[in-house]
Structures are given as C-alpha cells and as structure tokens.
PDB file of C-alpha atoms in Angstrom:
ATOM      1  CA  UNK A 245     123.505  60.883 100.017  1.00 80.00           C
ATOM      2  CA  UNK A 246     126.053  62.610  97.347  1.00 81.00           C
ATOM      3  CA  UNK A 247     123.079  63.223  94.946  1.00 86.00           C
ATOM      4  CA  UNK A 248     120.511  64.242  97.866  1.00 87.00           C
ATOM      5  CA  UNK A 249     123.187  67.149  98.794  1.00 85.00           C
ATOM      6  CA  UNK A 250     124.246  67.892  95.210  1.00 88.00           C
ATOM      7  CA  UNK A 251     119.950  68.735  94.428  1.00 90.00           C
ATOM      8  CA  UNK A 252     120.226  71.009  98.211  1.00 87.00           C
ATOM      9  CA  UNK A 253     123.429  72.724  96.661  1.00 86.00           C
ATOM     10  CA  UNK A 254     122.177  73.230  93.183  1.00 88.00           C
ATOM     11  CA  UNK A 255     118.521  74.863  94.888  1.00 88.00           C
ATOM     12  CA  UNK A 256     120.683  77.055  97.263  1.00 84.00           C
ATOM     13  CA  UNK A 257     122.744  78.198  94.093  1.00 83.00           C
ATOM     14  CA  UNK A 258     119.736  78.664  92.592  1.00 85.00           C
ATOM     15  CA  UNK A 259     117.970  80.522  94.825  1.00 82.00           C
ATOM     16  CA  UNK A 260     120.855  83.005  95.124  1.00 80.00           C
ATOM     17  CA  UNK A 261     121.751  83.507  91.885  1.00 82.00           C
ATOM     18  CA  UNK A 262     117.606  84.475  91.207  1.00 82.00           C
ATOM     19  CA  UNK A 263     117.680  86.840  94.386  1.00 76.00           C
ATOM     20  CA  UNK A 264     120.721  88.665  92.636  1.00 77.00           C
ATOM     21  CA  UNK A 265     118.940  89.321  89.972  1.00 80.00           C
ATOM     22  CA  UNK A 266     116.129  90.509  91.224  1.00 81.00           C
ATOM     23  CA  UNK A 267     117.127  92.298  93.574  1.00 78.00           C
ATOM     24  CA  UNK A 268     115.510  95.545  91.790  1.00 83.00           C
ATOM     25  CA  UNK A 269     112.376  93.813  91.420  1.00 87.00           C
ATOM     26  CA  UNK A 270     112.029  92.808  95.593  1.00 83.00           C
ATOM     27  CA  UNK A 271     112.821  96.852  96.409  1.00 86.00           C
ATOM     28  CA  UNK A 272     110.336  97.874  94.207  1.00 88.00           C
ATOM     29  CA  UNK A 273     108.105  94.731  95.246  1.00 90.00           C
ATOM     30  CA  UNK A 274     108.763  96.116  99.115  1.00 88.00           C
ATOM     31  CA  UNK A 275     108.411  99.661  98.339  1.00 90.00           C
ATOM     32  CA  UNK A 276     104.850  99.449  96.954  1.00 91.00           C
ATOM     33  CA  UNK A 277     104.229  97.222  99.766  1.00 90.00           C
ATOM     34  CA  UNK A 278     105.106  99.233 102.677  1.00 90.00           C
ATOM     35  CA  UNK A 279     102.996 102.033 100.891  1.00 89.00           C
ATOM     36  CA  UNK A 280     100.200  99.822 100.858  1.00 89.00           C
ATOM     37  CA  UNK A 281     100.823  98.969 104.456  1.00 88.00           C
ATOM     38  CA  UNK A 282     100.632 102.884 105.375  1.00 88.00           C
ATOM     39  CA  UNK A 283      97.492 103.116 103.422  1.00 87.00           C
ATOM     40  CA  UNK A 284      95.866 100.249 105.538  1.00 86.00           C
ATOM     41  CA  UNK A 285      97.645 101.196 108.908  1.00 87.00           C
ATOM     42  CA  UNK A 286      95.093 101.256 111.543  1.00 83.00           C
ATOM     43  CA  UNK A 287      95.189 101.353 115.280  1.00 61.00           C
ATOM     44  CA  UNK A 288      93.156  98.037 115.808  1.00 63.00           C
ATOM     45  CA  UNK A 289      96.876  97.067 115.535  1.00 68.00           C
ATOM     46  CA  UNK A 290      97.110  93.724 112.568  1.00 79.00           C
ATOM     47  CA  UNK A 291     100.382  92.238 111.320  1.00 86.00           C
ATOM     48  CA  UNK A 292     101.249  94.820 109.182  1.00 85.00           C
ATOM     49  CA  UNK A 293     100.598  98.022 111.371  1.00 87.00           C
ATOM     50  CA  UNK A 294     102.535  96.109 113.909  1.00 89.00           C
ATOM     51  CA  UNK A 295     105.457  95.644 111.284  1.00 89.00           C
ATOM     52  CA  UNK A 296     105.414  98.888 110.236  1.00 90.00           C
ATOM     53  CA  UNK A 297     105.962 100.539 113.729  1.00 90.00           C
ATOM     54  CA  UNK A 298     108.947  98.055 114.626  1.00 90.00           C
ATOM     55  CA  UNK A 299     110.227  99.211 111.450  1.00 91.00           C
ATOM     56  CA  UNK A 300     109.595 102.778 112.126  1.00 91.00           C
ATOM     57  CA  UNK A 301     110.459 102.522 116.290  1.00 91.00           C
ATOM     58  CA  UNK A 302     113.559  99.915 114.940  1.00 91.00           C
ATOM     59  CA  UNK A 303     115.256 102.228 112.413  1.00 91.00           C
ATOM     60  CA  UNK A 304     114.414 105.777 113.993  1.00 92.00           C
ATOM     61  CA  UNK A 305     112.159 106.528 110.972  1.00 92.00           C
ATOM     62  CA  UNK A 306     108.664 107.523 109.360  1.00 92.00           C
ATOM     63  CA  UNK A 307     106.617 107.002 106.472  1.00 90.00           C
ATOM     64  CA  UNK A 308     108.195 105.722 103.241  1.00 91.00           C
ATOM     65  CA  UNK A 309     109.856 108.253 101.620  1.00 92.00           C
ATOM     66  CA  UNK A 310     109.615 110.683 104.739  1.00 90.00           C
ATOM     67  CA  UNK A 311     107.296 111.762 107.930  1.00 89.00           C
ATOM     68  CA  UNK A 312     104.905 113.660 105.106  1.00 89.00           C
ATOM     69  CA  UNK A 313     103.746 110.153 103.139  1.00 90.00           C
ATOM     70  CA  UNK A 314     101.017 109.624 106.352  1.00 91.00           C
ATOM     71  CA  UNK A 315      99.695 112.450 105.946  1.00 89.00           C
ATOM     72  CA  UNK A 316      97.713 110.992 102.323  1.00 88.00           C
ATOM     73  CA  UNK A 317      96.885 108.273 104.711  1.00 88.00           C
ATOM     74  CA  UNK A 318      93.365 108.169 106.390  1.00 88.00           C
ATOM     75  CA  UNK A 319      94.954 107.108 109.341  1.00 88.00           C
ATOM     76  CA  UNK A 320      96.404 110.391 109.493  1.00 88.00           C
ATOM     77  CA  UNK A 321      93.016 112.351 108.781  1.00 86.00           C
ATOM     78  CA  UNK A 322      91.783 110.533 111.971  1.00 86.00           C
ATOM     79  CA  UNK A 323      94.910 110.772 114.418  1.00 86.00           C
ATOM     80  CA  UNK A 324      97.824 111.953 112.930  1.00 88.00           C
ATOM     81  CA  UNK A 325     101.242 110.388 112.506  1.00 89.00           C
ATOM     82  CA  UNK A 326     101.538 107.483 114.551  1.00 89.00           C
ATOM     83  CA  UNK A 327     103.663 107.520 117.661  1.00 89.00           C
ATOM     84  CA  UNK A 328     105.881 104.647 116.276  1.00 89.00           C
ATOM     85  CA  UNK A 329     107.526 107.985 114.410  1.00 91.00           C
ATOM     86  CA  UNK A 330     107.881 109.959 117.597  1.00 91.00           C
ATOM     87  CA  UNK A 331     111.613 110.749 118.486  1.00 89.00           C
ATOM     88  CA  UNK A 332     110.240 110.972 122.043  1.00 87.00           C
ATOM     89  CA  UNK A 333     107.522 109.002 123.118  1.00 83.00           C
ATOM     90  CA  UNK A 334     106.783 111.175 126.005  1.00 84.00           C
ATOM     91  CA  UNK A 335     106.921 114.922 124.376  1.00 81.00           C
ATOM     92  CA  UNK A 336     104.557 113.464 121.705  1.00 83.00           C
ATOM     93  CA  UNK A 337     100.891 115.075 121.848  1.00 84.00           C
ATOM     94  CA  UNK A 338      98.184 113.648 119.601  1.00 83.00           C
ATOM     95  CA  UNK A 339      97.566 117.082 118.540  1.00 85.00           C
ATOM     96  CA  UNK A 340     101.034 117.669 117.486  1.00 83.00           C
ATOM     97  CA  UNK A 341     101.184 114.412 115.536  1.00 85.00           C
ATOM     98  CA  UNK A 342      97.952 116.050 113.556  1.00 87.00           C
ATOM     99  CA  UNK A 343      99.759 119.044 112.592  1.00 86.00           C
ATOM    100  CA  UNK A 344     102.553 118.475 109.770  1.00 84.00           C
ATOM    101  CA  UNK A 345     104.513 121.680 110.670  1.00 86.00           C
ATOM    102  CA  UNK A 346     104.881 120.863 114.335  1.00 86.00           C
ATOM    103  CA  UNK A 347     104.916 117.596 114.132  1.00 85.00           C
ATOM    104  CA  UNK A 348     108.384 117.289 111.652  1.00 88.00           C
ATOM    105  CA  UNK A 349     109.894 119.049 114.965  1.00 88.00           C
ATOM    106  CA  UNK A 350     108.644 115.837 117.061  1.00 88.00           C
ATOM    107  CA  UNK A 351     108.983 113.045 114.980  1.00 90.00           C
ATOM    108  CA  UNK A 352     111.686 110.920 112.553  1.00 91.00           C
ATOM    109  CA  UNK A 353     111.680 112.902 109.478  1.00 89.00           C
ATOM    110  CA  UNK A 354     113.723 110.316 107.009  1.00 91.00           C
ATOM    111  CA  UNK A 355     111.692 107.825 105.293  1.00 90.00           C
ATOM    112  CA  UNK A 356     111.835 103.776 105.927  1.00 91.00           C
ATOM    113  CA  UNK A 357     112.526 102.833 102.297  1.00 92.00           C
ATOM    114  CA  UNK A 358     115.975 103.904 102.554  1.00 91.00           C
ATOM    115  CA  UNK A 359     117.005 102.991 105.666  1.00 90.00           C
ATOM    116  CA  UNK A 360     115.836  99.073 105.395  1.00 88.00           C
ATOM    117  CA  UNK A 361     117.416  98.733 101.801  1.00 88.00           C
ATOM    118  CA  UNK A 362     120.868 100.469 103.230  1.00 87.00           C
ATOM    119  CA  UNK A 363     120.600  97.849 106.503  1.00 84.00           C
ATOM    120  CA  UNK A 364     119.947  95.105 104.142  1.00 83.00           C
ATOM    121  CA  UNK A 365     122.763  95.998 101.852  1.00 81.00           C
ATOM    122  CA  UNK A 366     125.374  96.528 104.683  1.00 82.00           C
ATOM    123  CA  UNK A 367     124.301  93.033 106.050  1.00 82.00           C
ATOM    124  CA  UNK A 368     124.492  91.124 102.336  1.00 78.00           C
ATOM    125  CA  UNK A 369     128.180  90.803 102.999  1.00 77.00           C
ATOM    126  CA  UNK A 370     127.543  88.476 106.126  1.00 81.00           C
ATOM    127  CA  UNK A 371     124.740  86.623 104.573  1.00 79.00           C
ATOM    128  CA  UNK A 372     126.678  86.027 101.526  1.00 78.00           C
ATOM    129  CA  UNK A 373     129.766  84.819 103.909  1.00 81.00           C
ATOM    130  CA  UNK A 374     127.834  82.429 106.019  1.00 84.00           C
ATOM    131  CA  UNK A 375     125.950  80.646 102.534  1.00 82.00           C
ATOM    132  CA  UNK A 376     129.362  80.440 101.073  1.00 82.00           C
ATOM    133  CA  UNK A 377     130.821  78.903 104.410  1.00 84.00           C
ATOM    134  CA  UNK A 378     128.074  76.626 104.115  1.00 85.00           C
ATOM    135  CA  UNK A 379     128.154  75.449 100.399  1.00 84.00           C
ATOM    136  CA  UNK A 380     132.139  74.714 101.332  1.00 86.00           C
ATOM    137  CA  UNK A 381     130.534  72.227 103.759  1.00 88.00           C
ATOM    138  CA  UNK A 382     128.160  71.030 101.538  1.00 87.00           C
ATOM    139  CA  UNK A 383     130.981  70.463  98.711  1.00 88.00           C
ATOM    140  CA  UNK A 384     132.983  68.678 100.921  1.00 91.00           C
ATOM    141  CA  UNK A 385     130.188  66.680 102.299  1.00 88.00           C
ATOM    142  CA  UNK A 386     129.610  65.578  98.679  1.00 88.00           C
ATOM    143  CA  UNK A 387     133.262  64.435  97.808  1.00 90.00           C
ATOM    144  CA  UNK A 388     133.296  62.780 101.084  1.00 90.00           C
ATOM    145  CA  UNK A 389     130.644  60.629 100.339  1.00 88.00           C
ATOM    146  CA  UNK A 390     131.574  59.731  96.667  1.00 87.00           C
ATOM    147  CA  UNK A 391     134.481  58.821  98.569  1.00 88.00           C
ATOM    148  CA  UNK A 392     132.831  56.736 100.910  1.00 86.00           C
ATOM    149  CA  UNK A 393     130.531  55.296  98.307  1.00 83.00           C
ATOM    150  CA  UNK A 394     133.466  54.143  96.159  1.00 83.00           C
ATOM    151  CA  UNK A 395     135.762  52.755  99.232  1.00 83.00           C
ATOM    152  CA  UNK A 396     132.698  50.345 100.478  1.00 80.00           C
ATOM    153  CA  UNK A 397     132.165  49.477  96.635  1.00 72.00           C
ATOM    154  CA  UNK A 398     136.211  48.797  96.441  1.00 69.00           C
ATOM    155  CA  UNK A 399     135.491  46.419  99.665  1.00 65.00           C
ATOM    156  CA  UNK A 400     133.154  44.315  98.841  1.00 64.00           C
ATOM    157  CA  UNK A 401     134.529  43.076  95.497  1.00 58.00           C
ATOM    158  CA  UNK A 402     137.705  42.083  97.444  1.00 57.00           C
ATOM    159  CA  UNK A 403     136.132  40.226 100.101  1.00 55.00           C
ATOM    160  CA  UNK A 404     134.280  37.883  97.879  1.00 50.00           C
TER     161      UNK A 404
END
C-alpha cells in the first residue's frame, strides 16, 4: 500500500513540476488554439464554437487578442461578430455585428487570451493549495502504513 501511494505521489509531483515548466509552452499551445477555433467557428454550433462563446459570454470578452481578430474570420464575412461578444444581447443587430466601427460600440472589445491566462493565474494559488493539502495526506498515508507494515511484522515474530 506504502509503495502503491509513494508511485501516485511521485506521478502527481511529476506532473506538477512538468506543468511548471511549461507553462509558456500550454499559453502558446492555447493561444494558437483558440485562433484556430475562431477560424473554424461556425453557427452549426460543434464543441469548439460552443467553447468559444462560454468563454467569450463567461469572461465578458471577444476574439483573441480583441473584438477585431473575427473579422479575418469567414465567419465574420458571412454574419459578423458573433453574439457571444455582445455586451447586450438584446441591442445587438446582425447588421451592427457586420460593421467593425459600430459594432466595437456593441460588443466586448478586450480579447480572450488575456483574460483566461489572468483567471488561471489568480486561481494557481488555490490549485497549488489543495495538491499540497493533498500530498500532506498522501505523505502521511505512507508513514502510516510503513508503520503498520512494520508493527504486524513486529507481531508475528513474537507470537510464534
């Protein structure tokens, strides 16, 4: 049981320690992802459209870098910016969503990017809390059982 929980500490540790380091590498890795996403939005309304609106609708924001990234989208040639961006679902027209000018008036005008990497940043401290609370557990789930392992070891040699 020690060594089963020592391998689940050691991956966790692991696991951290790589996500630390390349932490760089996963914004980049999302940035160029959620561009691609934008580039493939449609309105028949897939996984990733869907994520990209509850990001957009979630975070009160547009496009990647800001509302004007759609607009090299051909989702944009066709409709506009979507109404995920729209700071008010009900004062946004179609025809103002085609329109860059009147649309930065209507919709979220800071970009996604930098929004999800600040949330994620602000919420590393809590993550990294509760995976230290738990590796505490783990440690002491590890001496307890050595401990256990030796007493019944200890026991049996004095009741022969």
């Amino acid at each position: 049981y020690a060594m089963l929980l020592s391998l689940i500490f050691l991956i966790v540790l692991v696991a951290a320690i790589v996500g630390f380091v390349f932490r760089h590498e996963i914004k980049t890795n999302f940035e160029s992802n959620l561009n691609l996403a934008l580039e493939n939005y449609n309105v028949t309304a897939d996984r990733h459209s869907e994520a990209v609106d509850t990001i957009q609708r979630t975070l009160h924001c547009c496009g990647v870098q800001n509302y004007s990234d759609w607009e090299r989208t051909e989702y944009f040639s066709q409709r506009g910016i979507p109404r995920s961006c729209c700071k008010n679902q009900n004062d946004c027209l179609e025809e103002d969503l085609k329109d860059p000018n009147k649309a930065k008036l209507k919709v979220f005008v800071d970009g996604c990017f930098f929004l999800v990497t600040l949330t994620m940043e602000s919420k590393m401290s809590v993550v990294a809390g509760i995976s230290f609370g738990i590796a505490c557990f783990q440690l002491i789930g590890i001496i307890l059982s050595c401990c256990l392992s030796r007493y019944i070891t200890n026991n049996q040699y004095e009741m022969v």
